[in-house]
Structures are given as C-alpha cells and as structure tokens.
Short mmCIF file of C-alpha atoms in Angstrom, two decimals:
data_model
loop_
_atom_site.label_atom_id
_atom_site.label_comp_id
_atom_site.label_asym_id
_atom_site.label_seq_id
_atom_site.Cartn_x
_atom_site.Cartn_y
_atom_site.Cartn_z
CA UNK L 1 0.00 0.00 0.00
CA UNK L 2 1.31 3.43 -0.97
CA UNK L 3 0.08 6.75 0.36
CA UNK L 4 -0.56 9.30 -2.35
CA UNK L 5 -1.42 12.96 -2.17
CA UNK L 6 -5.14 12.20 -2.23
CA UNK L 7 -5.27 8.87 -0.45
CA UNK L 8 -4.14 5.26 -0.70
CA UNK L 9 -3.10 3.24 -3.73
CA UNK L 10 -3.11 -0.55 -3.59
CA UNK L 11 -0.24 -2.93 -4.37
CA UNK L 12 -0.67 -6.21 -6.16
CA UNK L 13 0.44 -9.45 -4.52
CA UNK L 14 3.87 -9.22 -6.10
CA UNK L 15 4.55 -5.96 -4.33
CA UNK L 16 4.35 -3.85 -7.47
CA UNK L 17 2.22 -0.80 -7.74
CA UNK L 18 -0.93 -1.98 -9.47
CA UNK L 19 -3.91 -0.23 -10.86
CA UNK L 20 -5.77 1.75 -8.24
CA UNK L 21 -8.68 -0.17 -6.85
CA UNK L 22 -11.82 0.55 -8.81
CA UNK L 23 -10.00 2.73 -11.31
CA UNK L 24 -11.12 0.75 -14.32
CA UNK L 25 -14.71 1.14 -13.18
CA UNK L 26 -14.61 4.94 -13.06
CA UNK L 27 -15.35 6.88 -16.23
CA UNK L 28 -13.82 10.27 -16.92
CA UNK L 29 -17.08 11.81 -15.73
CA UNK L 30 -19.36 9.50 -13.75
CA UNK L 31 -22.26 11.93 -13.97
CA UNK L 32 -22.65 11.49 -17.72
CA UNK L 33 -23.30 8.75 -20.23
CA UNK L 34 -24.69 5.23 -19.95
CA UNK L 35 -21.87 3.97 -17.67
CA UNK L 36 -23.38 5.78 -14.68
CA UNK L 37 -26.80 4.17 -15.20
CA UNK L 38 -25.23 0.76 -15.67
CA UNK L 39 -23.11 1.15 -12.54
CA UNK L 40 -26.15 2.22 -10.52
CA UNK L 41 -28.17 -0.76 -11.70
CA UNK L 42 -25.26 -3.03 -10.79
CA UNK L 43 -25.06 -1.93 -7.15
CA UNK L 44 -26.14 -4.53 -4.53
CA UNK L 45 -29.72 -4.08 -3.34
CA UNK L 46 -29.11 -2.36 0.03
CA UNK L 47 -26.49 -0.05 -1.45
CA UNK L 48 -28.72 0.82 -4.39
CA UNK L 49 -31.54 1.53 -1.95
CA UNK L 50 -29.25 3.99 -0.17
CA UNK L 51 -28.70 5.83 -3.45
CA UNK L 52 -32.47 5.97 -3.99
CA UNK L 53 -32.98 7.38 -0.50
CA UNK L 54 -30.24 9.97 -1.00
CA UNK L 55 -31.81 11.03 -4.30
CA UNK L 56 -35.20 11.52 -2.61
CA UNK L 57 -33.48 13.59 0.08
CA UNK L 58 -31.84 15.86 -2.50
CA UNK L 59 -35.08 16.40 -4.42
CA UNK L 60 -37.69 16.58 -1.66
CA UNK L 61 -35.82 17.94 1.35
CA UNK L 62 -33.12 20.10 -0.22
CA UNK L 63 -35.07 21.10 -3.32
CA UNK L 64 -32.05 20.94 -5.62
CA UNK L 65 -32.34 21.30 -9.38
CA UNK L 66 -32.48 18.23 -11.60
CA UNK L 67 -29.00 19.02 -12.95
CA UNK L 68 -27.50 19.29 -9.45
CA UNK L 69 -29.20 16.09 -8.29
CA UNK L 70 -27.87 14.29 -11.36
CA UNK L 71 -24.32 15.46 -10.58
CA UNK L 72 -24.55 14.38 -6.92
CA UNK L 73 -25.96 10.97 -7.81
CA UNK L 74 -23.37 10.37 -10.52
CA UNK L 75 -20.55 11.07 -8.07
CA UNK L 76 -22.08 8.90 -5.35
CA UNK L 77 -22.72 6.02 -7.73
CA UNK L 78 -19.06 6.21 -8.78
CA UNK L 79 -18.01 6.10 -5.12
CA UNK L 80 -20.25 3.16 -4.27
CA UNK L 81 -19.31 1.28 -7.42
CA UNK L 82 -15.70 1.59 -6.27
CA UNK L 83 -16.72 0.57 -2.73
CA UNK L 84 -18.58 -2.54 -3.90
CA UNK L 85 -15.97 -3.68 -6.45
CA UNK L 86 -15.55 -7.45 -6.04
CA UNK L 87 -18.31 -7.71 -3.42
CA UNK L 88 -21.62 -7.98 -5.25
CA UNK L 89 -23.28 -9.39 -2.11
CA UNK L 90 -22.54 -6.39 0.10
CA UNK L 91 -25.37 -5.88 2.59
CA UNK L 92 -25.00 -2.20 3.31
CA UNK L 93 -22.62 0.71 3.79
CA UNK L 94 -20.61 -0.75 6.69
CA UNK L 95 -16.96 -0.38 5.79
CA UNK L 96 -17.44 2.87 3.86
CA UNK L 97 -14.76 4.73 5.75
CA UNK L 98 -12.10 7.35 5.20
CA UNK L 99 -9.70 4.90 3.53
CA UNK L 100 -12.27 3.98 0.89
CA UNK L 101 -13.05 7.63 0.21
CA UNK L 102 -9.36 8.41 -0.20
CA UNK L 103 -8.83 5.41 -2.48
CA UNK L 104 -11.70 6.59 -4.65
CA UNK L 105 -10.29 10.11 -5.04
CA UNK L 106 -6.78 8.73 -5.61
CA UNK L 107 -8.09 6.54 -8.42
CA UNK L 108 -9.67 9.52 -10.15
CA UNK L 109 -6.57 11.65 -9.65
CA UNK L 110 -4.54 8.94 -11.37
CA UNK L 111 -7.17 8.82 -14.10
CA UNK L 112 -6.59 12.50 -14.86
CA UNK L 113 -9.44 14.22 -13.02
CA UNK L 114 -8.88 17.95 -12.57
CA UNK L 115 -8.60 19.74 -9.24
CA UNK L 116 -12.08 21.22 -9.61
CA UNK L 117 -13.56 17.81 -10.45
CA UNK L 118 -11.88 16.20 -7.45
CA UNK L 119 -13.14 19.00 -5.19
CA UNK L 120 -16.69 18.58 -6.49
CA UNK L 121 -16.68 14.81 -6.05
CA UNK L 122 -15.25 15.10 -2.55
CA UNK L 123 -18.07 17.51 -1.69
CA UNK L 124 -20.61 15.03 -3.09
CA UNK L 125 -19.10 12.24 -0.98
CA UNK L 126 -19.20 14.36 2.18
CA UNK L 127 -22.84 15.26 1.55
CA UNK L 128 -23.71 11.59 1.05
CA UNK L 129 -21.90 10.27 4.13
CA UNK L 130 -23.45 13.00 6.30
CA UNK L 131 -26.91 12.00 5.08
CA UNK L 132 -26.17 8.27 5.48
CA UNK L 133 -25.02 8.84 9.06
CA UNK L 134 -28.18 10.81 9.90
CA UNK L 135 -30.23 8.03 8.29
CA UNK L 136 -28.40 5.50 10.51
CA UNK L 137 -26.92 3.73 7.49
CA UNK L 138 -23.39 4.57 8.65
CA UNK L 139 -22.21 4.28 12.27
CA UNK L 140 -19.77 7.16 11.79
CA UNK L 141 -19.43 9.95 9.24
CA UNK L 142 -15.96 9.91 7.64
CA UNK L 143 -16.74 12.84 5.36
CA UNK L 144 -15.42 15.73 7.50
CA UNK L 145 -11.96 14.13 7.48
CA UNK L 146 -11.83 13.83 3.68
CA UNK L 147 -9.52 16.43 2.19
CA UNK L 148 -9.49 17.43 -1.46
CA UNK L 149 -7.52 19.98 -3.46
CA UNK L 150 -9.09 23.40 -3.60
CA UNK L 151 -10.22 24.19 -7.16
CA UNK L 152 -8.47 26.99 -8.96
CA UNK L 153 -10.91 29.85 -9.24
CA UNK L 154 -10.85 31.75 -12.51
CA UNK L 155 -11.95 35.34 -12.64
CA UNK L 156 -15.23 35.55 -14.58
CA UNK L 157 -15.32 37.18 -17.98
CA UNK L 158 -17.39 40.36 -17.85
CA UNK L 159 -18.42 43.17 -20.14
CA UNK L 160 -17.36 46.72 -19.51
CA UNK L 161 -20.22 49.00 -18.48
CA UNK L 162 -20.24 50.78 -21.85
CA UNK L 163 -20.27 47.44 -23.68
CA UNK L 164 -23.26 46.25 -21.65
CA UNK L 165 -25.04 49.52 -22.44
CA UNK L 166 -24.29 49.05 -26.16
CA UNK L 167 -25.65 45.50 -26.05
CA UNK L 168 -28.87 46.75 -24.49
CA UNK L 169 -29.11 49.48 -27.14
CA UNK L 170 -28.58 46.98 -29.96
CA UNK L 171 -31.32 44.79 -28.54
CA UNK L 172 -33.65 47.77 -28.20
CA UNK L 173 -33.02 48.79 -31.82
CA UNK L 174 -34.06 45.31 -32.92
CA UNK L 175 -37.30 45.60 -30.98
CA UNK L 176 -38.32 48.93 -32.53
CA UNK L 177 -40.20 47.22 -35.37
CA UNK L 178 -42.54 45.55 -32.88
CA UNK L 179 -41.74 41.94 -33.82
CA UNK L 180 -42.86 39.79 -30.85
CA UNK L 181 -39.64 37.73 -30.78
CA UNK L 182 -37.52 40.89 -30.86
CA UNK L 183 -39.63 42.42 -28.07
CA UNK L 184 -39.13 39.30 -26.00
CA UNK L 185 -35.40 39.20 -26.65
CA UNK L 186 -35.01 42.83 -25.60
CA UNK L 187 -36.96 42.22 -22.38
CA UNK L 188 -34.84 39.13 -21.67
CA UNK L 189 -31.45 40.85 -21.92
CA UNK L 190 -32.64 43.96 -20.07
CA UNK L 191 -34.03 41.91 -17.17
CA UNK L 192 -31.00 39.60 -17.03
CA UNK L 193 -28.59 42.50 -16.82
CA UNK L 194 -30.78 44.59 -14.50
CA UNK L 195 -31.26 41.82 -11.94
CA UNK L 196 -28.31 39.47 -12.37
CA UNK L 197 -30.63 36.47 -12.05
CA UNK L 198 -29.59 33.01 -13.25
CA UNK L 199 -30.90 31.84 -16.60
CA UNK L 200 -32.94 29.09 -14.93
CA UNK L 201 -34.48 31.66 -12.60
CA UNK L 202 -35.40 33.90 -15.52
CA UNK L 203 -37.03 31.05 -17.45
CA UNK L 204 -39.01 30.06 -14.35
CA UNK L 205 -40.61 33.49 -13.91
CA UNK L 206 -44.39 33.81 -14.12
CA UNK L 207 -46.40 36.93 -14.94
CA UNK L 208 -47.37 37.55 -11.32
CA UNK L 209 -43.72 37.36 -10.20
CA UNK L 210 -43.19 40.86 -11.61
CA UNK L 211 -44.29 43.79 -9.43
CA UNK L 212 -44.39 46.61 -11.98
CA UNK L 213 -45.34 49.29 -9.48
CA UNK L 214 -42.42 48.60 -7.15
CA UNK L 215 -40.15 47.36 -9.99
CA UNK L 216 -39.29 44.17 -8.15
CA UNK L 217 -39.21 40.61 -9.44
CA UNK L 218 -39.82 37.59 -7.19
CA UNK L 219 -37.26 34.87 -7.92
CA UNK L 220 -37.15 31.23 -6.79
CA UNK L 221 -33.47 30.34 -6.63
CA UNK L 222 -31.37 27.36 -5.64
CA UNK L 223 -32.85 25.22 -2.88
CA UNK L 224 -36.28 26.77 -3.58
CA UNK L 225 -35.16 29.92 -1.77
CA UNK L 226 -37.21 32.98 -2.64
CA UNK L 227 -35.77 36.46 -2.98
CA UNK L 228 -36.94 39.82 -4.31
CA UNK L 229 -34.70 41.57 -6.82
CA UNK L 230 -35.23 45.19 -7.95
CA UNK L 231 -34.81 46.35 -11.53
CA UNK L 232 -34.65 49.72 -13.25
CA UNK L 233 -36.78 51.74 -15.63
CA UNK L 234 -35.27 50.40 -18.89
CA UNK L 235 -36.04 46.81 -17.86
CA UNK L 236 -39.54 47.80 -16.74
CA UNK L 237 -40.22 49.47 -20.10
CA UNK L 238 -38.93 46.45 -22.03
CA UNK L 239 -40.86 43.90 -19.95
CA UNK L 240 -44.08 45.92 -20.04
CA UNK L 241 -43.91 46.31 -23.81
CA UNK L 242 -43.27 42.57 -24.20
CA UNK L 243 -46.26 41.72 -22.01
CA UNK L 244 -48.63 44.12 -23.76
CA UNK L 245 -47.53 43.86 -27.40
CA UNK L 246 -45.33 40.79 -27.81
CA UNK L 247 -46.54 38.03 -25.51
CA UNK L 248 -50.16 37.96 -26.77
CA UNK L 249 -48.82 37.21 -30.27
CA UNK L 250 -47.05 34.06 -29.08
CA UNK L 251 -49.36 32.87 -26.29
CA UNK L 252 -51.25 29.59 -26.70
CA UNK L 253 -53.37 27.43 -24.45
CA UNK L 254 -50.16 25.74 -23.32
CA UNK L 255 -48.44 28.97 -22.28
CA UNK L 256 -49.85 29.05 -18.77
CA UNK L 257 -48.57 31.88 -16.56
CA UNK L 258 -45.01 31.86 -17.96
CA UNK L 259 -43.57 35.35 -18.34
CA UNK L 260 -41.31 34.56 -21.30
CA UNK L 261 -42.46 32.33 -24.14
CA UNK L 262 -40.76 30.49 -26.95
CA UNK L 263 -41.75 30.81 -30.59
CA UNK L 264 -44.32 28.00 -30.20
CA UNK L 265 -45.91 29.45 -27.09
CA UNK L 266 -44.30 27.24 -24.45
CA UNK L 267 -42.14 28.48 -21.58
CA UNK L 268 -38.85 29.91 -22.87
CA UNK L 269 -35.98 27.43 -22.82
CA UNK L 270 -32.53 28.33 -21.31
CA UNK L 271 -30.85 27.39 -24.59
CA UNK L 272 -32.91 30.02 -26.40
CA UNK L 273 -31.89 32.60 -23.78
CA UNK L 274 -28.23 31.80 -24.37
CA UNK L 275 -28.70 32.40 -28.09
CA UNK L 276 -30.47 35.69 -27.40
CA UNK L 277 -27.64 36.94 -25.18
CA UNK L 278 -24.91 35.83 -27.60
CA UNK L 279 -26.69 37.70 -30.42
CA UNK L 280 -27.07 40.90 -28.39
CA UNK L 281 -23.44 40.93 -27.21
CA UNK L 282 -22.20 39.89 -30.64
CA UNK L 283 -23.60 43.13 -32.05
CA UNK L 284 -21.10 45.13 -29.93
CA UNK L 285 -17.73 45.64 -31.59
CA UNK L 286 -14.84 44.43 -29.45
CA UNK L 287 -17.04 42.89 -26.73
CA UNK L 288 -16.07 39.51 -25.33
CA UNK L 289 -18.63 36.85 -26.19
CA UNK L 290 -20.57 36.06 -23.01
CA UNK L 291 -23.76 34.17 -22.26
CA UNK L 292 -26.46 34.74 -19.62
CA UNK L 293 -24.04 33.92 -16.81
CA UNK L 294 -21.65 36.49 -18.24
CA UNK L 295 -24.40 39.12 -17.93
CA UNK L 296 -24.88 38.00 -14.33
CA UNK L 297 -21.14 38.41 -13.69
CA UNK L 298 -21.22 41.79 -15.40
CA UNK L 299 -24.17 43.00 -13.34
CA UNK L 300 -22.44 42.04 -10.08
CA UNK L 301 -19.18 43.66 -11.11
CA UNK L 302 -20.85 46.90 -12.21
CA UNK L 303 -22.83 47.07 -8.96
CA UNK L 304 -19.63 46.83 -6.93
CA UNK L 305 -17.86 49.35 -9.17
CA UNK L 306 -20.79 51.69 -8.62
CA UNK L 307 -20.39 51.52 -4.85
CA UNK L 308 -22.76 48.72 -3.78
CA UNK L 309 -21.67 46.85 -0.67
CA UNK L 310 -20.76 43.18 -0.88
CA UNK L 311 -23.59 41.96 1.37
CA UNK L 312 -26.24 43.67 -0.77
CA UNK L 313 -24.81 42.12 -3.94
CA UNK L 314 -24.85 38.73 -2.22
CA UNK L 315 -28.55 39.15 -1.47
CA UNK L 316 -29.35 40.28 -5.00
CA UNK L 317 -27.52 37.35 -6.60
CA UNK L 318 -28.86 34.76 -4.17
CA UNK L 319 -25.43 33.48 -3.13
CA UNK L 320 -25.51 31.16 -0.13
CA UNK L 321 -22.20 32.46 1.20
CA UNK L 322 -20.37 35.76 1.01
CA UNK L 323 -17.24 33.92 -0.20
CA UNK L 324 -18.87 33.34 -3.59
CA UNK L 325 -19.69 37.03 -3.99
CA UNK L 326 -16.17 38.07 -2.97
CA UNK L 327 -14.89 36.71 -6.28
CA UNK L 328 -16.22 39.86 -7.94
CA UNK L 329 -14.06 42.10 -5.76
CA UNK L 330 -11.04 40.53 -7.45
CA UNK L 331 -12.49 41.45 -10.83
CA UNK L 332 -12.86 45.10 -9.86
CA UNK L 333 -9.35 45.19 -8.35
CA UNK L 334 -7.90 43.74 -11.56
CA UNK L 335 -9.68 46.44 -13.55
CA UNK L 336 -8.36 49.18 -11.28
CA UNK L 337 -4.84 47.81 -11.66
CA UNK L 338 -5.19 47.76 -15.45
CA UNK L 339 -6.42 51.37 -15.46
CA UNK L 340 -3.56 52.39 -13.17
CA UNK L 341 -1.02 50.70 -15.41
CA UNK L 342 -2.41 52.48 -18.48
CA UNK L 343 -2.82 55.96 -17.02
CA UNK L 344 -0.51 56.61 -14.05
CA UNK L 345 2.80 58.25 -15.00
CA UNK L 346 4.66 56.18 -12.38
CA UNK L 347 2.97 52.85 -13.06
#
C-alpha cells in the first residue's frame, strides 16, 4: 500500500504498484453517459436503496435542481461502485470509511481528473456520508476528514459598463419594429442584466412574479429559496412592452402563466436565452462573447464598481455564502490595476 497525495493506492500481490482499486470502473465523468446508469443498476440491493434514499433527500428535502441532483448521484454512484468492487453481495454501507473515500479520489486523480472535479466529487461524498449517518446507514461519518484539493478559481469574464449599455441598445433597436420575438429578446437581456438572475431563474418566472409598481421581481433560486430583486426603468419598459404587445402574439393554451415564451408558445428554454444573449453581445464591436451567466457576472461587477456593498450584492444574486460574492471584488481590483497601469505616470 502506498500513500498518495489524495489517499491510498493498492499494491498487487507481487509488491508492485498496481492499478488503483476501482479505477477501471470509473469513467472520466461518472455523472454522464450510460456507464453511470449501468453502474447504478449493478449496485447490490441495500447499497442501491441507499442511493435511492439519497436522491429523494436531495429532491424533496433540499429542493435541488435536476442538474445538481444528477451530478450528486453520478458522483455517489461512482463512489459506491468503487466501494462494492468485487463484493456484489454487500449488505450495506458498513466499511465505507475514510480509507475507501481516499482510495476513490486517488483513483480519479490517477485517471486525470482535474482539481475542480476532485473537489466537487469530494463535496458530493461528504454530503452523502453526512446524510447516510443521519439516516443511521453509517455508524460514523468519515466525510469531514476527507480532504481534497481546492479548485483553482478563474476570474469571470465580464463586459465593460459601456459594452453592456451598447448591447442593451442593440437589442432595443431590434425591438423597434414591434416583432414579438424581438420584443421578447429585448426584455430578456434587459431583465437579465438589470437583476443578475440566473438563466434558470429567468425562465421560471411567471407573470405575477413581476411587481411593476415597485419594480421588483420575485425569484425562486437554488434550494427553492425565494428572494426579491429590484430592476430599473429600462427593464420595466422592455418587460411591459413585451407583455402588452409581444406576448399575446405568441401565447397559446399551453403557455400558462409563464412570463417569457418560446416561438411555439411554451415556456422559454434556457438554450434560447443563451442564443439571445450571444446575439445581443455579438452586435457590440470588441465585446467579449458572453452568455447569460456572463451578464450576471457583469451586473455584479458593475454594482460593486458603482459603490454597492458586498452583502447587498450577495442578497441580490442569491449566493448562499459571502465567499462566492467576494470573487467579484477581485475582478474590480484587476480592472483598477489595469487602469492604473495604463494611465498613471509612475505605473
């Protein structure tokens, strides 16, 4: 047995360093593709039942999105597939300790997983073992003792304030002819930039989520947490015009209360929003191509540059912790440094 940076590698009987236990059973990304489904179906009954219970917990009790649940379950299935390797008759989770968790991460490190991927999978494992301990499926929770490399955080790509303004103007020019799709697209980019909401939050908005008098939108964010986000006059004008002149042209019996509609009358899809944002930003000469999340990053950065305090920006964006919001302070500092380097005679 050899200790590695992330855990324990196994030796074969001849004393040579062999393939890490379970390594051949781990795909490059256990959350995707048919291998994850096959591995889950191949888990022993009690272990598979634990995965089912954990999935219900994530959906019903934590209210996580389908994408997040899928990622958690893929990681946990990979862990338990590694845990059960060679023991198809395993009766439960007894034996799922710190050594197994470290072996699992070590196998993926050897298989080329990135630091951010290892950090995410370690977080998934800790969440699962904490739940299993509370559910009395594990006598002890080994998760808190599992270390993983901190992911390298990249500064988000953002638009400059004048570029964002130009993108809004380009979108508004397209809406001047009164085409319902163009009216919708203008309302979408204005509201995204004005509020900094996530694309999934925008697509989930209903008509009665918008308070036009107070210029506040009610958003249901991650974990089904509700927050109220203000927006300005340009976004109010764009949304009101869409509702009065554009939405009735696209609405069908299947539209329901959805605020934004697709061309066939259904609720607007996030992929369509990404196309809308790319088109609006692409009309600005010299602007970096960004999607809806780039507008969110830009909104947060411009708020801080305008003097907003970090805690208020955290509330507006719906971040669970202030540490996530603090990333944007680095963006503004980098911009200040660039301006200083360009303009100060002693830079």
